[in-house]
Amino acid sequence: MLKFLAMGGYARYVWPCYVLTAAVVGLNIRWALRSLHSARAAARRRIAAVRAAS
Amino acid sequence: MAWVWFHRFGSPPHFYRLATRLTPWFAWPAALLCLAGLIGGLVLAPPDYQQGDGFRIIYVHAPAAWLSLMVYVVMATSAAVGLIWRMTVAYAVSASCAVIGASFTALALATGMLWGRPMWGTYWEWDPRLTSELLLLFLYLGYLGLRNSIDDVGRADRASAVLAIVGVVNVPIIHYSVIWWNSLHQAPSVMKFGRPTMPAAMLVPLLLMLAGFTAYFVALLLIRARGELLRRERNAHWTAEAAGATATG
C-alpha cells in the first residue's frame, strides 16, 4: 500500500493531478445541478406571478 | 424523413423530456467506465520504462485534454446550428458547454504542468501545444465573459455564437501542433492512424477513461441544457410542467 502511494517517487506529481481531477469532476456536477435548479425555481416564480395576475 | 427527426429534436419540450430520460443512461456508465479505468490505470498497468509511475498522470491528463477539445467542437457546432436554423435547443446546448469546457481546459493545463515538471524539468514552456491550449482557455473565458456582459439571452446567444465559430480554428492547431512544430510535448499515442504506440495494459484503461469522461460530459450537458431551455422558453406552456409547478399554482 505504501509502495502504491509512493508512485515510484512521483507521488507529489501524480496524486495532486488526481485530486484536482476529482475536484473538477465533482464541482461540475454541483454547478450543473445548481444551474438546473435555479432555472426551475425562476420558472416556478414566473408562472406563479402570471397566475396571480390573471 | 431525416427532417422529421431534426424538427422533433429541435422542439424544446421534446428535447427536455428526452434529456431528462437519457441523463442516467450516460451518468451511470460514466461512473463505471471511470472506476474501471482508474483501477486499470493506477493498479493494473505496468510502470512505463522511461517515466516509471509518473506516466499514470496520463489517465486524467489525456481525458481532460480530450474534453477540452471535444466540448469546444460541440459548443461551436451547436452555435452554428443555432445561428443558421435559429434553433433554441442548439443555443441552449452551446451555452451549456462553456463552463464545462473551460474547467477541463484548466485541468488539462494544470495536470500537464504537474507532468511536465518531473519529465521536462519545467512547469511551463511557451511551446506550441501548451500555448495553443492556453489560448483555448482564453476563448472559453471570452465566450463566458461576452455572454455575461449581455443581458438579453437571444442577443447573448447570437454574439457568443460568432465568437465560438471563429475560435474553432484553434482546435486543429492544438491537435496538430505536436506534428507541425518541434514540441516538448509527446506525439499522439491514441488518436492517430495505424496502431497505437502503447501496450494493451496501458491503452485499455486510457480508452476506458476517455469513454467515461465523454459519457460524463454528455450527462452534464443534458442537465445543463434543460436549465438553459427553461431560461429561453419563458412563456411556453410546457415550462410549467417541466419546472414542477402544479396545475393549481
PDB file of N, CA and C in Angstrom, chain B residues 12 25 55 81 95 119 127 149 173 192 198 223 228 232:
ATOM      1  N   PRO B  12     -38.224  22.203 -28.080  1.00  0.00           N
ATOM      2  CA  PRO B  12     -37.762  22.273 -26.684  1.00  0.00           C
ATOM      3  C   PRO B  12     -38.445  21.298 -25.721  1.00  0.00           C
ATOM      4  N   TRP B  25     -28.691   7.267 -18.228  1.00  0.00           N
ATOM      5  CA  TRP B  25     -28.071   6.315 -19.173  1.00  0.00           C
ATOM      6  C   TRP B  25     -26.663   6.733 -19.556  1.00  0.00           C
ATOM      7  N   PHE B  55       4.035   8.271 -15.438  1.00  0.00           N
ATOM      8  CA  PHE B  55       3.195   8.283 -16.646  1.00  0.00           C
ATOM      9  C   PHE B  55       1.713   8.140 -16.300  1.00  0.00           C
ATOM     10  N   VAL B  81     -25.356  25.754 -35.688  1.00  0.00           N
ATOM     11  CA  VAL B  81     -26.716  25.259 -35.962  1.00  0.00           C
ATOM     12  C   VAL B  81     -27.741  26.272 -35.452  1.00  0.00           C
ATOM     13  N   ALA B  95     -24.588  27.091 -25.014  1.00  0.00           N
ATOM     14  CA  ALA B  95     -24.332  27.848 -23.781  1.00  0.00           C
ATOM     15  C   ALA B  95     -23.977  26.916 -22.624  1.00  0.00           C
ATOM     16  N   MET B 119       9.204  15.437 -15.856  1.00  0.00           N
ATOM     17  CA  MET B 119       9.658  14.842 -17.116  1.00  0.00           C
ATOM     18  C   MET B 119      10.474  15.802 -17.977  1.00  0.00           C
ATOM     19  N   ASP B 127       5.571  26.616 -25.540  1.00  0.00           N
ATOM     20  CA  ASP B 127       5.662  25.595 -26.565  1.00  0.00           C
ATOM     21  C   ASP B 127       4.356  25.632 -27.372  1.00  0.00           C
ATOM     22  N   SER B 149     -21.845  39.748 -20.305  1.00  0.00           N
ATOM     23  CA  SER B 149     -21.942  41.192 -20.471  1.00  0.00           C
ATOM     24  C   SER B 149     -23.214  41.587 -21.220  1.00  0.00           C
ATOM     25  N   ILE B 173      -5.287  23.403 -34.733  1.00  0.00           N
ATOM     26  CA  ILE B 173      -3.930  23.888 -34.412  1.00  0.00           C
ATOM     27  C   ILE B 173      -3.407  23.170 -33.166  1.00  0.00           C
ATOM     28  N   LYS B 192      -4.363   8.510 -33.716  1.00  0.00           N
ATOM     29  CA  LYS B 192      -3.555   8.642 -34.914  1.00  0.00           C
ATOM     30  C   LYS B 192      -3.836   7.435 -35.777  1.00  0.00           C
ATOM     31  N   MET B 198       1.243   1.988 -27.679  1.00  0.00           N
ATOM     32  CA  MET B 198       1.137   1.673 -26.259  1.00  0.00           C
ATOM     33  C   MET B 198       0.725   0.230 -26.113  1.00  0.00           C
ATOM     34  N   ILE B 223     -28.076  17.837 -18.355  1.00  0.00           N
ATOM     35  CA  ILE B 223     -28.609  18.525 -17.172  1.00  0.00           C
ATOM     36  C   ILE B 223     -28.602  20.040 -17.401  1.00  0.00           C
ATOM     37  N   GLU B 228     -30.897  25.693 -19.351  1.00  0.00           N
ATOM     38  CA  GLU B 228     -30.786  26.746 -20.362  1.00  0.00           C
ATOM     39  C   GLU B 228     -32.077  26.861 -21.172  1.00  0.00           C
ATOM     40  N   ARG B 232     -34.756  30.113 -21.703  1.00  0.00           N
ATOM     41  CA  ARG B 232     -35.095  30.684 -23.011  1.00  0.00           C
ATOM     42  C   ARG B 232     -36.579  30.597 -23.334  1.00  0.00           C
TER      43      ARG B 232
END
